[in-house]
CSV table of C-alpha atoms and ligand atoms in Angstrom, one decimal:
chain,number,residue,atom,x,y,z
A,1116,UNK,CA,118.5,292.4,59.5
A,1117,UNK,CA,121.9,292.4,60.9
A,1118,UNK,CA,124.0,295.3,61.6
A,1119,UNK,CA,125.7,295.1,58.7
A,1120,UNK,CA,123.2,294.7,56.4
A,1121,UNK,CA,122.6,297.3,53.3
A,1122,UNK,CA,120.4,299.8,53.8
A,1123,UNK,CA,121.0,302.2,51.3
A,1124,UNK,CA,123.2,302.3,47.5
A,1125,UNK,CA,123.7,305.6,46.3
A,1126,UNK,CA,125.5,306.9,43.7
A,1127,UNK,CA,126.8,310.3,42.0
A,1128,UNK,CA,128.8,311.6,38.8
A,1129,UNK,CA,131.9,312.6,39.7
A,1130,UNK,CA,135.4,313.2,38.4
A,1131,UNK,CA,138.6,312.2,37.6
A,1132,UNK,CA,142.3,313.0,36.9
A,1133,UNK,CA,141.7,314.0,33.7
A,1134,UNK,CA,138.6,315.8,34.4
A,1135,UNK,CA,136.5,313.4,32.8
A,1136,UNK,CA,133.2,311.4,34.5
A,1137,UNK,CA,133.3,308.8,36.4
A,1138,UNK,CA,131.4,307.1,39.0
A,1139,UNK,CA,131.4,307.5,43.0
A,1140,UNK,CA,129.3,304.9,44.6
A,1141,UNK,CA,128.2,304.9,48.5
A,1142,UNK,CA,126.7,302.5,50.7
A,1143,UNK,CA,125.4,302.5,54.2
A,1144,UNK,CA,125.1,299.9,56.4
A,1145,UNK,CA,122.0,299.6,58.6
A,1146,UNK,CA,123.9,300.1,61.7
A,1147,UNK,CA,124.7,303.7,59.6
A,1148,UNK,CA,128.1,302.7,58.7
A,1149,UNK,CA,128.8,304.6,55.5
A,1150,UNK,CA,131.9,304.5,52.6
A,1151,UNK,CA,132.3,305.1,49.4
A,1152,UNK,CA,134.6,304.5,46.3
A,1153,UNK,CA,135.7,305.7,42.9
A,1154,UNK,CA,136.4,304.1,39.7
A,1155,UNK,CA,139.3,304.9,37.7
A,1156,UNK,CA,139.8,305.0,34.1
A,1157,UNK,CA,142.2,304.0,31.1
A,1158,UNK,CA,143.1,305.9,27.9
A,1159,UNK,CA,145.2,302.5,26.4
A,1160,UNK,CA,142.7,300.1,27.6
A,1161,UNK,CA,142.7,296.8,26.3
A,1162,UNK,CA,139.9,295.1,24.2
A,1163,UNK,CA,138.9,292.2,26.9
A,1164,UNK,CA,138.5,294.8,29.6
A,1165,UNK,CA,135.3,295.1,31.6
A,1166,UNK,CA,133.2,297.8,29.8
A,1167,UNK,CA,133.0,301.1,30.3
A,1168,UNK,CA,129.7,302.1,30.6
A,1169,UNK,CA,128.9,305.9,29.3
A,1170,UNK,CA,126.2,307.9,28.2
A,1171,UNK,CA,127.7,309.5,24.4
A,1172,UNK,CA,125.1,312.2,23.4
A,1173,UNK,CA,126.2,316.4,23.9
A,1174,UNK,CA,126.8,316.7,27.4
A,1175,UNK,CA,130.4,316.1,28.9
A,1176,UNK,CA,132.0,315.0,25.6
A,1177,UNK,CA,130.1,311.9,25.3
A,1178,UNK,CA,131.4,310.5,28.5
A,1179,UNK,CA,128.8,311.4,31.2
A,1180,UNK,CA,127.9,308.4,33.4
A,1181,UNK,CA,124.3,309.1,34.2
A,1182,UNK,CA,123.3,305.6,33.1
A,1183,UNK,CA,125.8,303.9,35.4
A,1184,UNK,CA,124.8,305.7,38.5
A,1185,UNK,CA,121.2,305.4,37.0
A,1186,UNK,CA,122.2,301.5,37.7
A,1187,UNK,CA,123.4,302.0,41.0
A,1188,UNK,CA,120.7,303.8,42.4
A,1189,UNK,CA,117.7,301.6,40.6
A,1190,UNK,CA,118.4,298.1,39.5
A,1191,UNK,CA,122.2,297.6,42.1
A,1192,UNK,CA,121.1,299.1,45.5
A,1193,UNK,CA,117.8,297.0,45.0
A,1194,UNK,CA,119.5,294.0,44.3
A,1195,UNK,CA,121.9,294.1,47.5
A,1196,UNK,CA,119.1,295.6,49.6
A,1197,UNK,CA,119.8,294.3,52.6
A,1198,UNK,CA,122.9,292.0,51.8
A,1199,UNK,CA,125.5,291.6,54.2
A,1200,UNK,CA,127.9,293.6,53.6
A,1201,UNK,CA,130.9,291.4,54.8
A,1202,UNK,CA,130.4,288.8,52.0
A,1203,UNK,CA,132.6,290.1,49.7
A,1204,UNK,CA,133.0,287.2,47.4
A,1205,UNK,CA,129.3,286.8,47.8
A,1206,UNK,CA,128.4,290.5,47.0
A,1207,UNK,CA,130.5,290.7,43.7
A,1208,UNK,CA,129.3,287.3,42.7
A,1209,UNK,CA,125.9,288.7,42.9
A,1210,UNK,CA,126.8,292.0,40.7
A,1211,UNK,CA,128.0,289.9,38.1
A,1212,UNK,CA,125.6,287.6,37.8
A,1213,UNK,CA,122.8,290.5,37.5
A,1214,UNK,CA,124.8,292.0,35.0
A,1215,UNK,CA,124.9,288.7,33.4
A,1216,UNK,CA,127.5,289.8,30.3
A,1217,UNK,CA,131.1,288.5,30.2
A,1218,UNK,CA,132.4,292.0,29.9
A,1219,UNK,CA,130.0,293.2,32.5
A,1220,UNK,CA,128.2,295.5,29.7
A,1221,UNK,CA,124.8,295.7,31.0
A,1222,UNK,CA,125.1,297.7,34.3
A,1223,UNK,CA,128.5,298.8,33.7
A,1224,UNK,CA,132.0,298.0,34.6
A,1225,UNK,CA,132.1,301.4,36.0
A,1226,UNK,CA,129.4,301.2,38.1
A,1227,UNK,CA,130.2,297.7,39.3
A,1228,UNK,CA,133.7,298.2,40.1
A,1229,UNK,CA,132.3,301.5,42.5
A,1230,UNK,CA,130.0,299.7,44.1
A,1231,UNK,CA,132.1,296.2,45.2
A,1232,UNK,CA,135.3,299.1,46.0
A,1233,UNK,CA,132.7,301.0,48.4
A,1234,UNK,CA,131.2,297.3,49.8
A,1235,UNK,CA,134.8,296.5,50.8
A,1236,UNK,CA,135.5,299.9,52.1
A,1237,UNK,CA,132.2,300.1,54.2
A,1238,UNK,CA,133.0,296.4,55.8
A,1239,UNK,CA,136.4,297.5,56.5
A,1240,UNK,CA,134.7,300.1,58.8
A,1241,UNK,CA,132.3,298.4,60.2
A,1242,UNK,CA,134.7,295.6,61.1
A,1243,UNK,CA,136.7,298.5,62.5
A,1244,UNK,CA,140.0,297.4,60.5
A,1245,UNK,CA,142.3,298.6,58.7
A,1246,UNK,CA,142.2,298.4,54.8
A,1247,UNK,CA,145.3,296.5,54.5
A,1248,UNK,CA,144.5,294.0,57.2
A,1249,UNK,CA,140.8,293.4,56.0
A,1250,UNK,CA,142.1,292.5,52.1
A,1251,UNK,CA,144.6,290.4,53.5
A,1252,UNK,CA,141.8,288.3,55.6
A,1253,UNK,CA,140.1,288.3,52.6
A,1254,UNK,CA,143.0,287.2,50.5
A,1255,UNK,CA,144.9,284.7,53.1
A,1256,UNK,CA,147.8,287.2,52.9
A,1257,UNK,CA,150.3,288.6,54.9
A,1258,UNK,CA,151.6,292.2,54.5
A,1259,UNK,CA,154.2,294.1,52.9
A,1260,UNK,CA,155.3,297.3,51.4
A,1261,UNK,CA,155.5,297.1,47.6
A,1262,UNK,CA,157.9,298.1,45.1
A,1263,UNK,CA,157.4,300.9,43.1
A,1264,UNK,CA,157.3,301.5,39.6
A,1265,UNK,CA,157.3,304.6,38.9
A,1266,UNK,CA,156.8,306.9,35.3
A,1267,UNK,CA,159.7,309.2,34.9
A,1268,UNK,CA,159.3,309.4,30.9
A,1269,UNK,CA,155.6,309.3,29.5
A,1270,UNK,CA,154.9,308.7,25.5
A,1271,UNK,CA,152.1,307.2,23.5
A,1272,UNK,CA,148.2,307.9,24.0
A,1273,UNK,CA,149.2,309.7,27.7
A,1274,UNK,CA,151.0,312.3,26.3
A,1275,UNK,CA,149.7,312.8,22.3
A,1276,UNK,CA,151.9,310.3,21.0
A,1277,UNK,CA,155.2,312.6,22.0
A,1278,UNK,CA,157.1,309.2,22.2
A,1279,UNK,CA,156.3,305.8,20.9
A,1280,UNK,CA,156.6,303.8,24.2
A,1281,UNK,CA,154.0,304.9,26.7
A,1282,UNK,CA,156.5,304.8,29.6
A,1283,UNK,CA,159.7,304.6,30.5
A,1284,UNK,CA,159.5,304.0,34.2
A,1285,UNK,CA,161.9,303.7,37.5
A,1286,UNK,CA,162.7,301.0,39.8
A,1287,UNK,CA,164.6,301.7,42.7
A,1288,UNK,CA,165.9,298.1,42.9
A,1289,UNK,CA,168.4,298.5,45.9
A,1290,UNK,CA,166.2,300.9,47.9
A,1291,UNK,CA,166.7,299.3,51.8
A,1292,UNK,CA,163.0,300.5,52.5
A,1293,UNK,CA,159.7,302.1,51.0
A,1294,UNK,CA,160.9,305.4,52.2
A,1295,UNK,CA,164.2,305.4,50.8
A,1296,UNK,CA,163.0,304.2,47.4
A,1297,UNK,CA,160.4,306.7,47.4
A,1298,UNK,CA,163.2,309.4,47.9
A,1299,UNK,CA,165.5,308.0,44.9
A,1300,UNK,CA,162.0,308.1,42.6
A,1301,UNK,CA,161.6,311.9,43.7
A,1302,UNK,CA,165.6,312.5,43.3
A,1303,UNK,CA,165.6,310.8,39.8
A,1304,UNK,CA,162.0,312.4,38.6
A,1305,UNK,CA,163.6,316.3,39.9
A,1306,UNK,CA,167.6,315.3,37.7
A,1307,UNK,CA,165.5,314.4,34.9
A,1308,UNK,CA,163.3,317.3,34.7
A,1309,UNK,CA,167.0,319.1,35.2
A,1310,UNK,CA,168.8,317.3,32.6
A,1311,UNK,CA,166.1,318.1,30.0
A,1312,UNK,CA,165.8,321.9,31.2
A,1313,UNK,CA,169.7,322.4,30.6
A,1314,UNK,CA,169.2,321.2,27.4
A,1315,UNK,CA,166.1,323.5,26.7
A,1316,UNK,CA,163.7,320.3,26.1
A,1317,UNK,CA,160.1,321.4,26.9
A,1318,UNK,CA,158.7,318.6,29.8
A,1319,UNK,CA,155.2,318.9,29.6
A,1320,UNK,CA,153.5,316.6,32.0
A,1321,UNK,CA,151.6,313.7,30.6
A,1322,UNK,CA,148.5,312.1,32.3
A,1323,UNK,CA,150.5,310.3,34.6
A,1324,UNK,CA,152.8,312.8,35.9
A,1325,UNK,CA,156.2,312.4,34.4
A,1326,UNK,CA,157.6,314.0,31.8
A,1327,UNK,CA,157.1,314.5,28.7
A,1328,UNK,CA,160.2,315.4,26.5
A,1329,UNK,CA,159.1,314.3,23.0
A,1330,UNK,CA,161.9,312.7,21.8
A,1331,UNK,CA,162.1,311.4,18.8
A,1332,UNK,CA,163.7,307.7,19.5
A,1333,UNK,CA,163.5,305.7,22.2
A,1334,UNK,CA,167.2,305.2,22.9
A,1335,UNK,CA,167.3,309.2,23.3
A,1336,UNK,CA,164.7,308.8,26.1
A,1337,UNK,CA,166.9,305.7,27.5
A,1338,UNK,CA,169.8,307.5,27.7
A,1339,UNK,CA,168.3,310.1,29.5
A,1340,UNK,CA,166.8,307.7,31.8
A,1341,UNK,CA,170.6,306.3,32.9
A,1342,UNK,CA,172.0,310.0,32.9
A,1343,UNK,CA,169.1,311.1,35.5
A,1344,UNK,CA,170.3,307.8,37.5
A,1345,UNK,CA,173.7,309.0,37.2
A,1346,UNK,CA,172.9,312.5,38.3
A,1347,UNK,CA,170.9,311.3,41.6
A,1348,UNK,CA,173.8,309.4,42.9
A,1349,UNK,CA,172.3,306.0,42.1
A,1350,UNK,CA,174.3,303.5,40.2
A,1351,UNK,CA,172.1,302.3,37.1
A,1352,UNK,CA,171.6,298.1,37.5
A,1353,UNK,CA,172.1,298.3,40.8
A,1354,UNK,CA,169.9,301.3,42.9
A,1355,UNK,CA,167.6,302.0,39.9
A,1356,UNK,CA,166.9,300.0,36.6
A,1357,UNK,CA,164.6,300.7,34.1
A,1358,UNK,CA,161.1,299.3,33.2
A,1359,UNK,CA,159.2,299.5,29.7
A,1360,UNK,CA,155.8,299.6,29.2
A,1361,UNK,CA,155.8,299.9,25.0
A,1362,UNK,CA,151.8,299.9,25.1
A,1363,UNK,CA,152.2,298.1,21.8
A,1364,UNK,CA,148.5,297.5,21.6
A,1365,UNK,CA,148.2,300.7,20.6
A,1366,UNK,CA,151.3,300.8,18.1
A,1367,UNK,CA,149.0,298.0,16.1
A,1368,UNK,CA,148.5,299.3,12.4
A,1369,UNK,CA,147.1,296.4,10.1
A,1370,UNK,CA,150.4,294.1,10.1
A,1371,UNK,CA,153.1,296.6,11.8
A,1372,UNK,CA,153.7,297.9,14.9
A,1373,UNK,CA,153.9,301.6,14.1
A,1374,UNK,CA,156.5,303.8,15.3
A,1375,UNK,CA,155.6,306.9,14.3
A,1376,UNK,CA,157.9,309.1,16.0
A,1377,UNK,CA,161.2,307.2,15.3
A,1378,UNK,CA,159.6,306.5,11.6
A,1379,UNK,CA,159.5,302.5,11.6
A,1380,UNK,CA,157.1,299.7,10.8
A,1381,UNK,CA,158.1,297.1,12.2
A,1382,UNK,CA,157.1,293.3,12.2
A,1383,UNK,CA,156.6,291.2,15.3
A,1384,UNK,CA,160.0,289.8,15.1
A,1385,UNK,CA,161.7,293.5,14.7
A,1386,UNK,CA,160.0,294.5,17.7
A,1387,UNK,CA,161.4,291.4,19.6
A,1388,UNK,CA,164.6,292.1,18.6
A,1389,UNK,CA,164.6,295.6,19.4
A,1390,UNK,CA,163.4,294.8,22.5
A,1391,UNK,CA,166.4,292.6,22.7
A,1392,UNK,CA,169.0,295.0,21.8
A,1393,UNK,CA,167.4,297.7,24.6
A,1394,UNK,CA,168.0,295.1,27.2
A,1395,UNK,CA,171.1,294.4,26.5
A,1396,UNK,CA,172.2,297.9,26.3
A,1397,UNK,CA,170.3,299.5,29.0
A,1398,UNK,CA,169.9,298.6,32.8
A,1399,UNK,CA,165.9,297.2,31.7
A,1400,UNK,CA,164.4,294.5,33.9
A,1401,UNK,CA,161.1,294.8,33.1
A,1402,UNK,CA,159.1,295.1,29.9
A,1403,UNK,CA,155.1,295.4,29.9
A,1404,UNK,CA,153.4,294.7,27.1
A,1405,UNK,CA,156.2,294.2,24.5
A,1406,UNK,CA,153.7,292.8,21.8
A,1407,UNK,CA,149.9,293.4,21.1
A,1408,UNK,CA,147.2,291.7,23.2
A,1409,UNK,CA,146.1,289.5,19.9
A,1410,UNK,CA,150.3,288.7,19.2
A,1411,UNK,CA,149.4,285.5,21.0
A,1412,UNK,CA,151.9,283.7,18.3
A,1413,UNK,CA,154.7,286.2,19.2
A,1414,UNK,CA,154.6,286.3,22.3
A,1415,UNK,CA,156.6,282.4,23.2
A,1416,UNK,CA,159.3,284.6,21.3
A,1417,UNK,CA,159.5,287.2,22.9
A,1418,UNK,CA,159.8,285.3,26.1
A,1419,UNK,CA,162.3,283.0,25.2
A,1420,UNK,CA,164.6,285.5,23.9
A,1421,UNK,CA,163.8,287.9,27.6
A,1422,UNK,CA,162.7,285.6,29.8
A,1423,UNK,CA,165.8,286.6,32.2
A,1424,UNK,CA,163.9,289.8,32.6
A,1425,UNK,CA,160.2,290.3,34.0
A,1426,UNK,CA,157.5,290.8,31.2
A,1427,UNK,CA,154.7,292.1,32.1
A,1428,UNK,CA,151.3,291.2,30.0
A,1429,UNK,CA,148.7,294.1,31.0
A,1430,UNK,CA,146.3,294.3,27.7
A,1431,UNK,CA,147.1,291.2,27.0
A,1432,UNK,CA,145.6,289.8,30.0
A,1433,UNK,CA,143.6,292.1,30.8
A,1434,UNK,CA,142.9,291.2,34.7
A,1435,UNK,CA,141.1,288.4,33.5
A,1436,UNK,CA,141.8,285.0,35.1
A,1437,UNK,CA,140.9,283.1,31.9
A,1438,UNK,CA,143.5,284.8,29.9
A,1439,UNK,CA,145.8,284.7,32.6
A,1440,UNK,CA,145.3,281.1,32.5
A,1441,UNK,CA,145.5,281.0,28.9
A,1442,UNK,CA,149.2,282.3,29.2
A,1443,UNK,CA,150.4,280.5,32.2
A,1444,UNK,CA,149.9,277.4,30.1
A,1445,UNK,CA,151.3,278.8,26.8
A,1446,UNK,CA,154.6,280.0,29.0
A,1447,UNK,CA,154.2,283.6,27.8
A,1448,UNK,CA,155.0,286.6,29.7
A,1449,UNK,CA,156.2,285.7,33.5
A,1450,UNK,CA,154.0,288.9,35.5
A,1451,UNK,CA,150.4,290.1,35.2
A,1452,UNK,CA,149.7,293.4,35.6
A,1453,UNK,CA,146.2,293.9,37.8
A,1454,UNK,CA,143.8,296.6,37.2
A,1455,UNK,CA,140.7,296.1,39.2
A,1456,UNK,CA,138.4,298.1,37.3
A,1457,UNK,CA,140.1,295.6,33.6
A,1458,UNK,CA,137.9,292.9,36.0
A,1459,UNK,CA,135.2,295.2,37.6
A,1460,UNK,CA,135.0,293.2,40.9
A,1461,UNK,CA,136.9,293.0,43.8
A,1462,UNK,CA,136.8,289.6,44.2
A,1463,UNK,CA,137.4,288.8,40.6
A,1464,UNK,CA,140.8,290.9,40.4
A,1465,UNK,CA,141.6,288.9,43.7
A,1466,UNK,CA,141.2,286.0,41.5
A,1467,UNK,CA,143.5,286.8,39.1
A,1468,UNK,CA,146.1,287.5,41.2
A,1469,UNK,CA,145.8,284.1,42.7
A,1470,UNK,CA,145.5,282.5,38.9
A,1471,UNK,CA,148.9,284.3,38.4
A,1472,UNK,CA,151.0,283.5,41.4
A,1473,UNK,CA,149.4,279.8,41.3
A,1474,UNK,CA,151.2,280.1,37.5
A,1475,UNK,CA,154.8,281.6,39.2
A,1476,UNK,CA,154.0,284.8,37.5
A,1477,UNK,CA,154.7,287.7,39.5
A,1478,UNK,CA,152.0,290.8,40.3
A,1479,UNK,CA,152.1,294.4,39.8
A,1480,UNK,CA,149.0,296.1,41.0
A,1481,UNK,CA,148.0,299.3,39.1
A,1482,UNK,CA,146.7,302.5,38.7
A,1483,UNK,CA,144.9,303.8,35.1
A,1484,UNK,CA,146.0,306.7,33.6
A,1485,UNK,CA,142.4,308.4,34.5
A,1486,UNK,CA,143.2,308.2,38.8
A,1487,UNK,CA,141.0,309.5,41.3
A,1488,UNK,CA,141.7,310.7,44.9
A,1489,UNK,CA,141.0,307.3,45.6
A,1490,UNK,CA,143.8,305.5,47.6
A,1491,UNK,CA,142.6,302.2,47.9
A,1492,UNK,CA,145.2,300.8,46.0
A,1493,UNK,CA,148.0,301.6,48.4
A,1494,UNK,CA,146.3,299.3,50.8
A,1495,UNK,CA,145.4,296.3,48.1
A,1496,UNK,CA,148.9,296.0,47.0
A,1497,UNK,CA,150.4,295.9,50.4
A,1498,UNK,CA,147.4,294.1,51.8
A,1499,UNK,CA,147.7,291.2,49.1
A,1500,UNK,CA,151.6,291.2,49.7
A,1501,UNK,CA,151.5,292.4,45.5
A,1502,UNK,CA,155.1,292.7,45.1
A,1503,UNK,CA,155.0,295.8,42.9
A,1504,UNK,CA,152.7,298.9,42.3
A,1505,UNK,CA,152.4,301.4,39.5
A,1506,UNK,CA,150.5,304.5,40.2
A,1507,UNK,CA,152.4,306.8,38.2
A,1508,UNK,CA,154.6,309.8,38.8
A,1509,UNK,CA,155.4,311.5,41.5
A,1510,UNK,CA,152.7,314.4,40.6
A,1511,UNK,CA,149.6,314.9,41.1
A,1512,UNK,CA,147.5,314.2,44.2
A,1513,UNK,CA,145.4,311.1,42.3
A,1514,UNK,CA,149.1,309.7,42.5
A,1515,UNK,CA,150.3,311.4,45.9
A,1516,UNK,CA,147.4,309.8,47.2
A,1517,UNK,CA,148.6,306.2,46.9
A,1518,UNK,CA,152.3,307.0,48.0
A,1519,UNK,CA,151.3,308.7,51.1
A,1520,UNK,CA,149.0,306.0,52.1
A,1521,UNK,CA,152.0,303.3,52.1
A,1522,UNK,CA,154.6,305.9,53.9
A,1523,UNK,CA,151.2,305.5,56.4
A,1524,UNK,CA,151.5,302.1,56.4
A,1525,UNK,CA,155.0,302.1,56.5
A,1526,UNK,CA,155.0,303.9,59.3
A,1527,UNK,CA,152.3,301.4,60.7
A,1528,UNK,CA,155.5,299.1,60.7
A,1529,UNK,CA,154.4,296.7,57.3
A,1530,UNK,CA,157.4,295.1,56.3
A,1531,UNK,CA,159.3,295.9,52.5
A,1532,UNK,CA,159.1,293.7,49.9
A,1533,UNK,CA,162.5,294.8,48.3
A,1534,UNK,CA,162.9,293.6,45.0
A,1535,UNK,CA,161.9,290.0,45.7
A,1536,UNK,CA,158.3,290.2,43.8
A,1537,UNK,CA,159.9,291.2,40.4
A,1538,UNK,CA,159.6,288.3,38.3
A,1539,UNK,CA,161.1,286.2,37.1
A,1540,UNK,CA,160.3,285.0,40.7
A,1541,UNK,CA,163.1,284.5,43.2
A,1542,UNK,CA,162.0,281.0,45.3
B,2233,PGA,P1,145.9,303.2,30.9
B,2233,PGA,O1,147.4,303.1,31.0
B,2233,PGA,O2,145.3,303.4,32.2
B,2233,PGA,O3,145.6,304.4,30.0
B,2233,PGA,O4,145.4,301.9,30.2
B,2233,PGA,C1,148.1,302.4,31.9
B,2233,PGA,C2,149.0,301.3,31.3
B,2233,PGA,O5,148.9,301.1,30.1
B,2233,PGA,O6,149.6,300.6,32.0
B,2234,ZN,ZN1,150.3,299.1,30.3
C-alpha cells in the first residue's frame, strides 16, 4: 500500500443553494490525507445529462440522496479500496465502468461526480499543490484567469418563468484584468438593480443571483441591460456586451418554442430570426442555447445566420464528448458549455473540453443553478486555461465562492485571458 492509497470513502447528505440534497463525498488517503467534494445541481438540465440519482418517497420533497451516498459508502469506497489516489483518469474510468450505464444511472451521477471531485481534491493535497496547478498537469495546460459571464437579468425555470430567456448575462469584454472586470460586473449588477428601483420594478433574486424584473418582452430586459451599461460608465460593445442564454430546451411545447411571457409561438425559423434581429440591435456576442437540444436540423441555421457571434450549445451537448463530436462535424454552434456534473467524471468533462478545442470550439466552464460552497470551479477553469466561466451573479456565497477563489489566484500572479477565448476563436 502506498501512501496514497484509499483507505477510507465516506459519504453524507448535504445541501445546496437551493436548499435541496445533494451529495458530499470524502476520502482519505492512507497516509491520512483527507478532502472532500460537493455535487451541484440543475433546474434546466438537459435530457443526455448524467443522472441524477434521488430517493422520491415523503422525505425532503422526493429529492433526498440516501441511495447515492448509500453507493458511496457500500458498493464505491469498496471498489477503490485501496486505489491510488493520483490516477485520476484511472479512478474515474473505474467508477464508470462499475456503474456500467451510459448515463451513469446505476450508482448515480451524483454520487460519482462527488467522489472523482474529492479524489482530485485529496491528490491535490497529498501532492501538496495547488488546485489549479495539479488540473493543469493533468490537463497539459497552462494557466490563466478566465472571463466572466456573469447573470445580471434571470428568467425562465430560475426565476418561475418571470421572463422567457433564462438569462441575460454580462461580459466585461475590455476589462484589462480579472479584477477590474470583476468590479464593472458588480458596478453594472448595483445600476441595474437602480434603474429598475427608480422605476418601482420589483427585483426579486432568481436562483442565480441576479435580478429578477419580470418583464414582459425580452427587448424590455435588453434595453435595460445597455442602460445599466450606460449608467456604470462602460461603453456597451466595447467594456461590456451582452450574452444570451434562451434555455430554449425548456421553451419546447410540441412544435413551438413557447414564449409565454411575450405571448408567441414561434417556429424554429422565428426563433432564428429573432435571434437575428437581437444581435443586430443589441451589443450580444454570445447566445447559448438558441434552439432545443433535439433542433439538430435548426441548428446549421442558426449558425450560419450568427456564426460572427459565439453560440454556445449547453443542453444540446450536454458535456458529452460524443455529442460534442456530433456537432463539430455537423458545423453547429462554435462553443461548448462544460458542466462536470452533465458528464459525472472528472476526467470525462476533461474530455470534452479537449473534443471541443480539438473542433476550434471555444469553452465556458460552468456552474448549475443548484451551487454549493464548493469552489472547485474557480480553479478548473483557470487551471484548464477555459477561456470563460459562468457561476452566476454576484450574490450568494455558492457564487462568491468561485470569484473569490480567482481574485486568489489572481493575486497568485495567473495571467488574464481577456477576451481571447470567446469564440468564434481568435488564432
Ligand atoms: P441549470 O442552468 O443549472 O439550471 O441547468 C444553468 C444553465 O442553463 O446554463
Ligand atoms: Zn444554459
Amino acid at each position: 500500500m502506498s501512501q496514497t492509497s484509499i483507505a477510507r470513502v465516506h459519504a453524507r447528505q448535504v445541501f445546496d443553494s437551493r436548499g435541496r440534497p445533494t451529495v458530499e463525498a470524502e476520502i482519505t488517503l492512507a497516509n491520512g490525507v483527507s478532502a472532500r467534494a460537493q455535487a451541484p445541481s440543475g433546474a434546466s438540465t438537459g435530457k443526455a445529462e448524467a443522472h441524477e440519482l434521488r430517493d422520491g418517497g415523503a422525505a425532503w420533497g422526493g429529492k433526498g440522496v440516501a441511495k447515492a451516498v448509500a453507493n458511496i459508502k457500500g458498493e464505491i469506497a469498496a471498489l477503490l479500496a485501496g486505489f491510488d489516489v493520483v490516477d485520476q483518469p484511472g479512478l474515474d474510468s473505474r467508477l464508470r465502468a462499475a456503474d456500467g450505464t451510459d448515463n451513469l444511472s446505476r450508482l448515480g451521477g451524483n454520487a460519482i461526480l462527488a467522489v472523482s471531485l474529492a479524489a482530485l481534491r485529496t491528490s491535490t493535497v497529498a501532492l501538496n499543490l495547488p488546485l489549479h496547478e495539479r488540473i493543469a498537469a493533468l490537463a497539459g495546460t497552462t494557466p490563466s484567469l478566465p472571463m466572466p459571464m456573469v447573470n445580471i437579468l434571470s428568467g425562465g425555470l430560475h426565476a418561475r418563468r418571470g421572463m422567457d430567456v433564462q438569462d441575460f448575462l454580462m461580459i466585461p469584454l475590455g476589462a484589462r484584468s480579472y479584477s477590474e472586470a470583476f468590479e464593472w460586473v458588480w458596478r453594472v449588477r448595483a445600476s441595474a438593480a437602480d434603474l429598475c428601483a427608480a422605476r418601482d420594478i420589483t427585483t426579486l433574486l432568481a436562483d442565480e443571483g441576479g435580478l429578477a424584473p419580470g418583464f414582459e418582452t425580452s427587448e424590455q430586459a435588453l434595453d435595460l441591460m445597455v442602460a445599466a451599461f450606460q449608467a456604470a460608465g462602460l461603453q456597451p460593445g466595447r467594456d461590456a456586451a451582452i450574452a444570451l442564454d434562451i434555455a430554449a430546451s425548456s421553451l419546447v411545447d410540441g412544435e413551438a418554442y413557447n414564449f409565454v411571457r411575450s405571448g408567441k409561438r414561434l417556429s424554429s425559423a422565428d426563433l432564428i430570426d429573432t435571434l437575428t434581429r437581437w444581435t443586430s440591435a443589441y451589443p450580444i456576442v454570445s447566445i447559448e442555447d438558441g434552439l432545443g437540444e433535439d433542433d439538430w436540423a435548426s441548428w446549421p441555421a442558426l449558425t450560419e445566420k450568427l456564426a460572427h457571434i459565439q453560440l454556445v450549445g449547453d443542453d444540446l451537448f450536454a458535456t458529452q464528448p460524443a455529442r460534442i463530436e456530433r456537432g463539430v462535424a455537423a458545423g453547429i454552434a462554435n462553443a461548448a458549455l462544460i458542466k462536470v456534473n452533465q458528464n459525472g467524471t472528472f476526467s470525462g468533462a476533461l474530455e470534452a473540453v479537449r473534443t471541443a478545442r480539438d473542433g476550434g470550439y471555444a469553452t465556458i466552464i460552468s456552474a448549475r443553478s443548484g451551487e454549493t460552497e464548493d469552489d472547485f470551479l474557480a480553479d478548473f477553469a483557470a487551471g484548464i486555461d477555459g477561456g470563460q466561466i459562468k457561476i452566476g451573479s454576484v450574490r450568494n456565497s455558492e457564487r462568491l465562492a468561485k470569484y473569490n477563489q480567482l481574485l486568489r489566484l489572481e493575486e497568485a500572479g495567473l495571467r488574464w485571458s481577456g477576451a481571447r477565448g470567446l469564440a468564434p476563436l481568435r488564432a
